[in-house]
Protein backbone atom coordinates (compact mmCIF):
# COMPACT_ATOMS: atom_id res chain seq x y z
CA UNK A 1 0.00 0.00 0.00
CA UNK A 2 2.71 2.45 0.95
CA UNK A 3 4.55 2.28 -2.36
CA UNK A 4 1.39 3.24 -4.29
CA UNK A 5 0.62 6.11 -1.94
CA UNK A 6 3.94 7.71 -2.93
CA UNK A 7 2.66 8.13 -6.49
CA UNK A 8 -0.29 10.21 -5.31
CA UNK A 9 1.71 12.07 -2.69
CA UNK A 10 4.40 13.02 -5.19
CA UNK A 11 1.78 14.31 -7.63
CA UNK A 12 0.05 16.28 -4.88
CA UNK A 13 3.16 17.88 -3.43
CA UNK A 14 4.51 18.88 -6.83
CA UNK A 15 1.12 20.27 -7.87
CA UNK A 16 0.77 22.34 -4.70
CA UNK A 17 3.33 24.74 -6.18
CA UNK A 18 0.74 25.72 -8.79
CA UNK A 19 -1.49 27.03 -6.01
CA UNK A 20 1.34 29.19 -4.75
CA UNK A 21 2.02 30.47 -8.27
CA UNK A 22 -1.65 31.44 -8.63
CA UNK A 23 -1.71 33.06 -5.18
CA UNK A 24 -4.11 30.42 -3.84
CA UNK A 25 -2.07 29.23 -0.82
CA UNK A 26 -5.31 28.60 1.03
CA UNK A 27 -5.61 25.37 -0.97
CA UNK A 28 -2.21 24.27 0.36
CA UNK A 29 -3.50 24.79 3.89
CA UNK A 30 -6.79 23.00 3.18
CA UNK A 31 -4.89 20.10 1.60
CA UNK A 32 -2.71 19.75 4.69
CA UNK A 33 -5.70 19.88 7.03
CA UNK A 34 -7.60 17.36 4.90
CA UNK A 35 -4.90 14.70 4.86
CA UNK A 36 -3.87 15.17 8.50
CA UNK A 37 -7.38 15.16 9.95
CA UNK A 38 -8.54 12.26 7.76
CA UNK A 39 -5.44 10.26 8.66
CA UNK A 40 -5.84 10.80 12.39
CA UNK A 41 -9.54 9.92 12.40
CA UNK A 42 -9.14 6.79 10.25
CA UNK A 43 -6.05 5.60 12.13
CA UNK A 44 -7.82 5.92 15.50
CA UNK A 45 -10.76 3.92 14.15
CA UNK A 46 -8.97 1.15 12.24
CA UNK A 47 -5.54 0.53 13.81
CA UNK A 48 -6.91 -1.28 16.91
CA UNK A 49 -8.63 -3.83 14.68
CA UNK A 50 -6.31 -4.13 11.68
CA UNK A 51 -2.86 -3.15 13.00
CA UNK A 52 -0.19 -2.10 10.48
CA UNK A 53 -2.34 -3.18 7.52
CA UNK A 54 -4.74 -0.37 8.41
CA UNK A 55 -1.91 2.16 8.44
CA UNK A 56 -0.85 1.25 4.89
CA UNK A 57 -4.38 1.18 3.52
CA UNK A 58 -5.26 4.47 5.20
CA UNK A 59 -2.11 6.14 3.86
CA UNK A 60 -3.08 5.05 0.33
CA UNK A 61 -6.70 6.13 0.78
CA UNK A 62 -5.82 9.53 2.21
CA UNK A 63 -3.20 10.22 -0.48
CA UNK A 64 -5.70 9.28 -3.19
CA UNK A 65 -8.29 11.63 -1.66
CA UNK A 66 -5.64 14.36 -1.39
CA UNK A 67 -4.69 13.91 -5.06
CA UNK A 68 -8.37 14.18 -5.97
CA UNK A 69 -8.61 17.39 -3.93
CA UNK A 70 -5.59 18.84 -5.75
CA UNK A 71 -6.92 17.82 -9.20
CA UNK A 72 -10.33 19.30 -8.44
CA UNK A 73 -8.88 22.64 -7.39
CA UNK A 74 -6.38 22.73 -10.27
CA UNK A 75 -9.34 22.29 -12.64
CA UNK A 76 -11.03 25.24 -10.91
CA UNK A 77 -7.96 27.29 -11.88
CA UNK A 78 -8.30 26.01 -15.49
CA UNK A 79 -5.12 23.95 -15.23
CA UNK A 80 -5.53 20.60 -16.94
CA UNK A 81 -3.05 17.97 -15.81
CA UNK A 82 -2.48 15.08 -18.19
CA UNK A 83 -0.12 12.58 -16.66
CA UNK A 84 -1.43 9.40 -18.23
CA UNK A 85 -1.85 9.17 -21.98
CA UNK A 86 -1.30 6.63 -24.73
CA UNK A 87 2.48 7.11 -24.75
CA UNK A 88 2.73 6.49 -21.01
CA UNK A 89 0.53 3.39 -21.26
CA UNK A 90 2.68 1.95 -24.07
CA UNK A 91 5.87 2.70 -22.14
CA UNK A 92 4.53 1.09 -18.95
CA UNK A 93 3.30 -1.98 -20.82
CA UNK A 94 6.56 -2.54 -22.72
CA UNK A 95 8.72 -1.93 -19.62
CA UNK A 96 6.58 -4.18 -17.43
CA UNK A 97 6.63 -7.08 -19.87
CA UNK A 98 10.34 -6.87 -20.61
CA UNK A 99 11.34 -6.37 -16.99
CA UNK A 100 9.16 -9.32 -16.00
CA UNK A 101 10.94 -11.57 -18.50
CA UNK A 102 14.44 -10.42 -17.59
CA UNK A 103 13.64 -10.93 -13.90
CA UNK A 104 14.34 -14.62 -14.53
CA UNK A 105 17.95 -13.80 -15.39
CA UNK A 106 20.70 -13.75 -12.75
CA UNK A 107 20.50 -10.81 -10.36
CA UNK A 108 23.54 -8.88 -11.63
CA UNK A 109 22.31 -9.08 -15.20
CA UNK A 110 18.84 -8.00 -14.10
CA UNK A 111 20.22 -5.03 -12.15
CA UNK A 112 22.24 -3.94 -15.20
CA UNK A 113 19.54 -4.48 -17.85
CA UNK A 114 16.57 -2.94 -16.04
CA UNK A 115 17.78 0.70 -15.98
CA UNK A 116 19.13 0.24 -19.49
CA UNK A 117 15.71 -0.85 -20.74
CA UNK A 118 13.96 1.94 -18.90
CA UNK A 119 16.30 4.40 -20.63
CA UNK A 120 16.23 2.85 -24.12
CA UNK A 121 12.50 2.10 -24.45
CA UNK A 122 11.40 5.77 -24.43
CA UNK A 123 13.96 6.50 -27.13
CA UNK A 124 12.93 3.57 -29.33
CA UNK A 125 9.21 4.36 -28.93
CA UNK A 126 9.86 8.08 -29.64
CA UNK A 127 8.35 9.01 -26.29
CA UNK A 128 10.24 12.31 -26.19
CA UNK A 129 10.09 15.00 -28.84
CA UNK A 130 13.46 16.24 -30.12
CA UNK A 131 13.35 19.37 -27.97
CA UNK A 132 12.54 17.38 -24.81
CA UNK A 133 15.32 14.90 -25.56
CA UNK A 134 17.77 17.75 -26.10
CA UNK A 135 16.82 19.36 -22.77
CA UNK A 136 17.21 16.04 -20.92
CA UNK A 137 20.60 15.35 -22.47
CA UNK A 138 21.67 18.92 -21.78
CA UNK A 139 21.31 18.21 -18.06
CA UNK A 140 24.06 15.59 -18.44
CA UNK A 141 26.17 17.78 -20.78
CA UNK A 142 25.51 15.28 -23.57
CA UNK A 143 23.37 17.41 -25.89
CA UNK A 144 25.56 16.37 -28.83
CA UNK A 145 24.00 12.89 -28.46
CA UNK A 146 20.52 14.23 -29.28
CA UNK A 147 21.00 14.06 -33.05
CA UNK A 148 22.43 10.53 -32.90
CA UNK A 149 19.68 9.28 -30.60
CA UNK A 150 16.86 10.86 -32.61
CA UNK A 151 18.01 8.82 -35.66
CA UNK A 152 17.46 5.55 -33.80
Short mmCIF file of C-alpha atoms in Angstrom, two decimals, residues 28-127:
data_model
loop_
_atom_site.label_atom_id
_atom_site.label_comp_id
_atom_site.label_asym_id
_atom_site.label_seq_id
_atom_site.Cartn_x
_atom_site.Cartn_y
_atom_site.Cartn_z
CA UNK A 28 -2.21 24.27 0.36
CA UNK A 29 -3.50 24.79 3.89
CA UNK A 30 -6.79 23.00 3.18
CA UNK A 31 -4.89 20.10 1.60
CA UNK A 32 -2.71 19.75 4.69
CA UNK A 33 -5.70 19.88 7.03
CA UNK A 34 -7.60 17.36 4.90
CA UNK A 35 -4.90 14.70 4.86
CA UNK A 36 -3.87 15.17 8.50
CA UNK A 37 -7.38 15.16 9.95
CA UNK A 38 -8.54 12.26 7.76
CA UNK A 39 -5.44 10.26 8.66
CA UNK A 40 -5.84 10.80 12.39
CA UNK A 41 -9.54 9.92 12.40
CA UNK A 42 -9.14 6.79 10.25
CA UNK A 43 -6.05 5.60 12.13
CA UNK A 44 -7.82 5.92 15.50
CA UNK A 45 -10.76 3.92 14.15
CA UNK A 46 -8.97 1.15 12.24
CA UNK A 47 -5.54 0.53 13.81
CA UNK A 48 -6.91 -1.28 16.91
CA UNK A 49 -8.63 -3.83 14.68
CA UNK A 50 -6.31 -4.13 11.68
CA UNK A 51 -2.86 -3.15 13.00
CA UNK A 52 -0.19 -2.10 10.48
CA UNK A 53 -2.34 -3.18 7.52
CA UNK A 54 -4.74 -0.37 8.41
CA UNK A 55 -1.91 2.16 8.44
CA UNK A 56 -0.85 1.25 4.89
CA UNK A 57 -4.38 1.18 3.52
CA UNK A 58 -5.26 4.47 5.20
CA UNK A 59 -2.11 6.14 3.86
CA UNK A 60 -3.08 5.05 0.33
CA UNK A 61 -6.70 6.13 0.78
CA UNK A 62 -5.82 9.53 2.21
CA UNK A 63 -3.20 10.22 -0.48
CA UNK A 64 -5.70 9.28 -3.19
CA UNK A 65 -8.29 11.63 -1.66
CA UNK A 66 -5.64 14.36 -1.39
CA UNK A 67 -4.69 13.91 -5.06
CA UNK A 68 -8.37 14.18 -5.97
CA UNK A 69 -8.61 17.39 -3.93
CA UNK A 70 -5.59 18.84 -5.75
CA UNK A 71 -6.92 17.82 -9.20
CA UNK A 72 -10.33 19.30 -8.44
CA UNK A 73 -8.88 22.64 -7.39
CA UNK A 74 -6.38 22.73 -10.27
CA UNK A 75 -9.34 22.29 -12.64
CA UNK A 76 -11.03 25.24 -10.91
CA UNK A 77 -7.96 27.29 -11.88
CA UNK A 78 -8.30 26.01 -15.49
CA UNK A 79 -5.12 23.95 -15.23
CA UNK A 80 -5.53 20.60 -16.94
CA UNK A 81 -3.05 17.97 -15.81
CA UNK A 82 -2.48 15.08 -18.19
CA UNK A 83 -0.12 12.58 -16.66
CA UNK A 84 -1.43 9.40 -18.23
CA UNK A 85 -1.85 9.17 -21.98
CA UNK A 86 -1.30 6.63 -24.73
CA UNK A 87 2.48 7.11 -24.75
CA UNK A 88 2.73 6.49 -21.01
CA UNK A 89 0.53 3.39 -21.26
CA UNK A 90 2.68 1.95 -24.07
CA UNK A 91 5.87 2.70 -22.14
CA UNK A 92 4.53 1.09 -18.95
CA UNK A 93 3.30 -1.98 -20.82
CA UNK A 94 6.56 -2.54 -22.72
CA UNK A 95 8.72 -1.93 -19.62
CA UNK A 96 6.58 -4.18 -17.43
CA UNK A 97 6.63 -7.08 -19.87
CA UNK A 98 10.34 -6.87 -20.61
CA UNK A 99 11.34 -6.37 -16.99
CA UNK A 100 9.16 -9.32 -16.00
CA UNK A 101 10.94 -11.57 -18.50
CA UNK A 102 14.44 -10.42 -17.59
CA UNK A 103 13.64 -10.93 -13.90
CA UNK A 104 14.34 -14.62 -14.53
CA UNK A 105 17.95 -13.80 -15.39
CA UNK A 106 20.70 -13.75 -12.75
CA UNK A 107 20.50 -10.81 -10.36
CA UNK A 108 23.54 -8.88 -11.63
CA UNK A 109 22.31 -9.08 -15.20
CA UNK A 110 18.84 -8.00 -14.10
CA UNK A 111 20.22 -5.03 -12.15
CA UNK A 112 22.24 -3.94 -15.20
CA UNK A 113 19.54 -4.48 -17.85
CA UNK A 114 16.57 -2.94 -16.04
CA UNK A 115 17.78 0.70 -15.98
CA UNK A 116 19.13 0.24 -19.49
CA UNK A 117 15.71 -0.85 -20.74
CA UNK A 118 13.96 1.94 -18.90
CA UNK A 119 16.30 4.40 -20.63
CA UNK A 120 16.23 2.85 -24.12
CA UNK A 121 12.50 2.10 -24.45
CA UNK A 122 11.40 5.77 -24.43
CA UNK A 123 13.96 6.50 -27.13
CA UNK A 124 12.93 3.57 -29.33
CA UNK A 125 9.21 4.36 -28.93
CA UNK A 126 9.86 8.08 -29.64
CA UNK A 127 8.35 9.01 -26.29
#
